Each structure stands twice: as structure tokens, then as C-alpha cells.
mmCIF file of C-alpha atoms in Angstrom:
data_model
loop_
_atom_site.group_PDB
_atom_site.id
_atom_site.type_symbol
_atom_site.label_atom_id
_atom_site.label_comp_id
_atom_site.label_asym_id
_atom_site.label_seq_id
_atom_site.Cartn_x
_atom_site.Cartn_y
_atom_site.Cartn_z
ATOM 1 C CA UNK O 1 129.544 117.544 97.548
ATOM 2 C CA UNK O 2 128.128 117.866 101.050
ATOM 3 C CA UNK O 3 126.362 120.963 99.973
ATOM 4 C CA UNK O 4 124.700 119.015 96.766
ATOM 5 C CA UNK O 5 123.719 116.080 98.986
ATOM 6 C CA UNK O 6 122.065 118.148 101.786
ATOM 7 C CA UNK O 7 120.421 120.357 98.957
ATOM 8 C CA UNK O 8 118.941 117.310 97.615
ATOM 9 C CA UNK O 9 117.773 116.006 100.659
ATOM 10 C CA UNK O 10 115.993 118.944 101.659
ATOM 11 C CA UNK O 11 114.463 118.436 98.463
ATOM 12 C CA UNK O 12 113.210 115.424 98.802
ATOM 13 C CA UNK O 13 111.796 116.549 102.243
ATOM 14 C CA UNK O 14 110.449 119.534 100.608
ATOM 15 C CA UNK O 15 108.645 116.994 97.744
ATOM 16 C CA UNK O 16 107.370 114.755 100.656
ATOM 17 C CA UNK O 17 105.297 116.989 103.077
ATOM 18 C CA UNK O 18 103.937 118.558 99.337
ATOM 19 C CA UNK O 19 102.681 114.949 99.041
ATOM 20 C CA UNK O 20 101.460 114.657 102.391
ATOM 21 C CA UNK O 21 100.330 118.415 101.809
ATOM 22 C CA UNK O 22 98.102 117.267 98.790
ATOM 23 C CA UNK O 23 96.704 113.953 99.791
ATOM 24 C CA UNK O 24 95.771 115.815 103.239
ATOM 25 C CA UNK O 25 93.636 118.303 100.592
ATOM 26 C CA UNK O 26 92.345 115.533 98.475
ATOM 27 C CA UNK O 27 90.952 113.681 101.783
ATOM 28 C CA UNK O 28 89.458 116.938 103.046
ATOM 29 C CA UNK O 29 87.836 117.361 99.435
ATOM 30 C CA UNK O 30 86.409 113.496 99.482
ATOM 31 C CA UNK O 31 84.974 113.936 102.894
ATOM 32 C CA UNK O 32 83.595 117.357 101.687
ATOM 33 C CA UNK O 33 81.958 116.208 98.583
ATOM 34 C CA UNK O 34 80.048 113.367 100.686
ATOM 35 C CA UNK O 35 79.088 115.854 103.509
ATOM 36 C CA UNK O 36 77.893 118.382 101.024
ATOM 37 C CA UNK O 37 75.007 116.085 98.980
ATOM 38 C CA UNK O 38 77.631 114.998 96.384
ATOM 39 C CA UNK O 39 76.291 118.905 95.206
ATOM 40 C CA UNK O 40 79.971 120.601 93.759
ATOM 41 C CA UNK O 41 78.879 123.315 91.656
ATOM 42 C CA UNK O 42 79.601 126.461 92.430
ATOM 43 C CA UNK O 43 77.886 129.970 90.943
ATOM 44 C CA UNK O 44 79.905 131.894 88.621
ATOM 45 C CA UNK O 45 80.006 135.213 90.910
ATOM 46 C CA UNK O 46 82.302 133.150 93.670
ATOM 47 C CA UNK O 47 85.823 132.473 92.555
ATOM 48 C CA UNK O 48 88.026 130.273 94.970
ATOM 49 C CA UNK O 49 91.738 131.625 95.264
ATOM 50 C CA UNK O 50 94.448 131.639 97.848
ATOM 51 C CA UNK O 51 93.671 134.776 99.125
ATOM 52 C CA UNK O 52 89.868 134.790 100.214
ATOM 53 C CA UNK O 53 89.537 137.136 103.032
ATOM 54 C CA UNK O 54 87.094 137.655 106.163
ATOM 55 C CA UNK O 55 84.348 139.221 103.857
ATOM 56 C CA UNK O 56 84.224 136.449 101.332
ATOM 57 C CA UNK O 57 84.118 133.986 103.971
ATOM 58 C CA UNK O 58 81.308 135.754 105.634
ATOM 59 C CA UNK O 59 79.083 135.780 101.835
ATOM 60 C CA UNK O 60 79.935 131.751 101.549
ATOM 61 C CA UNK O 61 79.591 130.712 104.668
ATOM 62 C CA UNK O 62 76.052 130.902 104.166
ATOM 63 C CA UNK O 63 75.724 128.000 101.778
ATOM 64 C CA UNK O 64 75.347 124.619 103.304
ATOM 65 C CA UNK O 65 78.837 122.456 102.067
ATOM 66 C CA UNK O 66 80.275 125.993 101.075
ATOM 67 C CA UNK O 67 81.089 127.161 104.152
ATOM 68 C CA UNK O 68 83.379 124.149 104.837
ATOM 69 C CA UNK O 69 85.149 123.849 101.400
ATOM 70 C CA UNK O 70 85.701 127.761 102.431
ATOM 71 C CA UNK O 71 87.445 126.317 105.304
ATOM 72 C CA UNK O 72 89.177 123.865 103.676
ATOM 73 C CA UNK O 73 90.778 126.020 101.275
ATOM 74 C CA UNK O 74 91.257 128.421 103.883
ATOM 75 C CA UNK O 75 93.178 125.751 106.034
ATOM 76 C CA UNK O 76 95.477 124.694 103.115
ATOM 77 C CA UNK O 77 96.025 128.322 102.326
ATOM 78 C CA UNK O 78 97.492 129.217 105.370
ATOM 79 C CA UNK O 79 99.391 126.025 105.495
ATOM 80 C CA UNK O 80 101.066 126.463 102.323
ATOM 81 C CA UNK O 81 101.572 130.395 103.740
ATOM 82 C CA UNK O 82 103.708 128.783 106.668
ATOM 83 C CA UNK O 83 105.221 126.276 104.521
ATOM 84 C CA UNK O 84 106.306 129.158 102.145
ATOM 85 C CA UNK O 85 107.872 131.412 105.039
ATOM 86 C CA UNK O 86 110.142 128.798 106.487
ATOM 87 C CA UNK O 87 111.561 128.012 103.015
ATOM 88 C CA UNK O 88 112.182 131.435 101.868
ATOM 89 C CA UNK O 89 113.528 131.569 105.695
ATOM 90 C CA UNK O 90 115.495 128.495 104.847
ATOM 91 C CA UNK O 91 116.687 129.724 101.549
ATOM 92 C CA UNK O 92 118.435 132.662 102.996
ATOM 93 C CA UNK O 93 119.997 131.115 105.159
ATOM 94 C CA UNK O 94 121.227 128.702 102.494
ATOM 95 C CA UNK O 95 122.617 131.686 100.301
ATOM 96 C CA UNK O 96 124.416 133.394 103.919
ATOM 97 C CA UNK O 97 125.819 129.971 104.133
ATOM 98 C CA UNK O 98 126.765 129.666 100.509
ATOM 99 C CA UNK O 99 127.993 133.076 100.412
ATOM 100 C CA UNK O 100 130.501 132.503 103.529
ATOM 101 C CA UNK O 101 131.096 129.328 102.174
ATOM 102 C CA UNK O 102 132.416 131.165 98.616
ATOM 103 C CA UNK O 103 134.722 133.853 100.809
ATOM 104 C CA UNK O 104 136.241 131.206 102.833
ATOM 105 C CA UNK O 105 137.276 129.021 99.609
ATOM 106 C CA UNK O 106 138.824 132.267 98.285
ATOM 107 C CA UNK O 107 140.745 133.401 101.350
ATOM 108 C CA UNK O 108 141.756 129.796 101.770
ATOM 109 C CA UNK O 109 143.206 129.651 97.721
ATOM 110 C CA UNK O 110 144.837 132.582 97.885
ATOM 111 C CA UNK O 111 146.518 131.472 101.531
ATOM 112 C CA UNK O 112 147.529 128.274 99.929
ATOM 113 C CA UNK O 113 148.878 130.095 97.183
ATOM 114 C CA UNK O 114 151.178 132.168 99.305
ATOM 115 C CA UNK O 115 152.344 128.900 101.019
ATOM 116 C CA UNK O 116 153.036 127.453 97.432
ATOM 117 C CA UNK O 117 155.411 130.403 96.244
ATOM 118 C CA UNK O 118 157.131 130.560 100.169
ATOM 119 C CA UNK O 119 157.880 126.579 100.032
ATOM 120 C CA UNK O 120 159.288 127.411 95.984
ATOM 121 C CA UNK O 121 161.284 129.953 97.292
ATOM 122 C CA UNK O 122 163.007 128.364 100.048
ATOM 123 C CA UNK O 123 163.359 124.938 97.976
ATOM 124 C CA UNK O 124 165.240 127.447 95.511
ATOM 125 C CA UNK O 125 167.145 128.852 98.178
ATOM 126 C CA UNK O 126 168.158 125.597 99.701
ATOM 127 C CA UNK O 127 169.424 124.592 96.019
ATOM 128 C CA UNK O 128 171.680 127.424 96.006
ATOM 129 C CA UNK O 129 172.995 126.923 99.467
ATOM 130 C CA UNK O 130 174.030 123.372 98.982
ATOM 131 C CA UNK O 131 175.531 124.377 95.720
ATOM 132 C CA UNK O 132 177.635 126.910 97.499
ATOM 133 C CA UNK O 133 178.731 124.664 100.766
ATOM 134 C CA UNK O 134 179.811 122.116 97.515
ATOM 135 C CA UNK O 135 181.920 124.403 96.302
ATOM 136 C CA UNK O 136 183.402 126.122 99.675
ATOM 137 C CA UNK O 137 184.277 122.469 99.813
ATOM 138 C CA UNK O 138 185.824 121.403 96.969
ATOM 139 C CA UNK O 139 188.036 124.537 97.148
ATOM 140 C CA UNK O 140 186.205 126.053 94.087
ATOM 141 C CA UNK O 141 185.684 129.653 94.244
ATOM 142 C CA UNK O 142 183.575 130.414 91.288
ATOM 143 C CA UNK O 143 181.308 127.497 89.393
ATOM 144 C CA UNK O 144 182.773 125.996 86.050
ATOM 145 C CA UNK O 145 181.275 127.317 83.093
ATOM 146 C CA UNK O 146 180.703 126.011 80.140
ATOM 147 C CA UNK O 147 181.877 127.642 76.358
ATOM 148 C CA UNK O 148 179.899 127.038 73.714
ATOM 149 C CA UNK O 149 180.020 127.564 69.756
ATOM 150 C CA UNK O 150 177.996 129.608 67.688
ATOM 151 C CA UNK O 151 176.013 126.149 66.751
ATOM 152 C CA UNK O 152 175.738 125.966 70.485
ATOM 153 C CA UNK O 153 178.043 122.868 70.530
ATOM 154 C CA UNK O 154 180.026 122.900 74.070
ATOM 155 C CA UNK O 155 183.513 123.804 72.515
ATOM 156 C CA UNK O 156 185.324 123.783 76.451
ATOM 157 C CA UNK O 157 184.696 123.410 80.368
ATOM 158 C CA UNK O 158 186.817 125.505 82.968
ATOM 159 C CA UNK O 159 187.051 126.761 86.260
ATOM 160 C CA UNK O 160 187.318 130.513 86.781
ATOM 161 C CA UNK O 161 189.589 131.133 89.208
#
């Protein structure tokens, strides 16, 4: 349960800084698009994606409002690339955890099952030594048994002896 409710709290921390992530973007893109002329077209040779390196920086960074939606994009890039490192960082050390967590419950079932069939056993053995001290002291040295018919009626008790 503590697992479940710290899972879901990282995910809600997780869904907040994407939030702050994005409206942090969306800002940058508003003040972009009233630096640049209001002018957002871009040609069809330039394609924006995550991984724009030093050359392609170099060929936009010529344009006038291009150059800083490069670094924009560039910025949120390598945000999201830090962001990205310290979950996968903290998702392995969730699944260490988890995997610990999973040996320990196993070790810990299988102790209490020893326990369970020791505390059997000596309740059992207990029973029987109380049953003998009763009869060491009523002078009985066998128990009474019990005869019964072939409808398994009880036809006679006695004491061997």
C-alpha cells in the first residue's frame, strides 16, 4: 500500500513539472511569435525535431525569429533529455527496490511458515504429554479403547491393562 501511494505520488509530481514543462514552452512560443513579426511559417526543407544538432542550428540561425525558436526547442529538448535520465534513473531504482522488496516477502513467508509447523508441533507434543502425566496419574497404564461394531456402533469401553 505504501508502495502504491508513493508510486502515485511520484506520479502526480511527474504530471506536474510536465505541466509546468509545457506552459514554460507555450510562454516561450507566445513571446517568440511576437518577437518574430507574428511571421511562423517555416520552409519545407527545415524540419523541427528533438534531435537538431550543431549543423542545423548553424543553417537556421541565420533567419531572423528562427534562430530563437531553434533555441527554444533546443532548450526544451535538453530539458526533457534531463527530465528523461533521472526517471529512467528513478525507475531502476524503483525495480532494485521492488525486486528486494519481492525476496524479502518470500524469505519472510517461508520463515513464518517454519514457525507455523514448529508451534503445531510442539502444541501436538504438549497434547500428548499432558495426556500421558493424566494417565501416570490416574494409575492407568495404557489409554481405554473403544470397540466398535461392524456398523461402527461403540459395542464396549475398557482399559487394557
Amino acid at each position: 500500500v505504501t508502495n502504491v501511494r508513493g508510486s502515485l505520488k511520484q506520479s502526480s509530481e511527474v504530471r506536474t513539472k510536465q505541466a509546468e514543462l509545457i506552459a514554460q514552452l507555450e510562454d516561450d512560443l507566445r513571446a517568440q511569435s511576437s518577437w518574430g513579426g507574428g511571421s511562423r511559417a517555416q520552409p519545407e526543407s527545415q524540419t523541427w525535431t528533438l534531435e537538431l544538432g550543431e549543423a542545423a542550428s548553424k543553417d537556421l540561425a541565420s533567419g531572423s525569429g528562427e534562430g530563437d525558436m531553434l533555441s527554444i526547442v533546443v532548450a526544451q529538448r535538453d530539458r526533457f533529455r534531463d527530465r528523461i535520465m533521472a526517471l529512467q534513473e528513478a525507475a531502476s531504482t524503483a525495480a532494485t527496490e521492488q525486486a528486494r522488496d519481492a525476496s524479502e516477502l518470500e524469505r519472510v513467508k517461508a520463515d513464518n511458515t517454519k514457525l507455523y509447523e514448529k508451534i503445531k508441533f510442539l502444541e501436538s507434543y504438549t497434547a500428548r504429554e499432558v495426556a500421558a502425566e493424566r494417565l501416570s496419574r490416574s494409575g492407568e497404564r495404557s489409554p481405554a479403547t473403544l470397540s466398535v461394531d461392524e456398523a461402527g456402533v461403540p459395542v464396549a469401553t475398557s482399559a487394557s491393562g
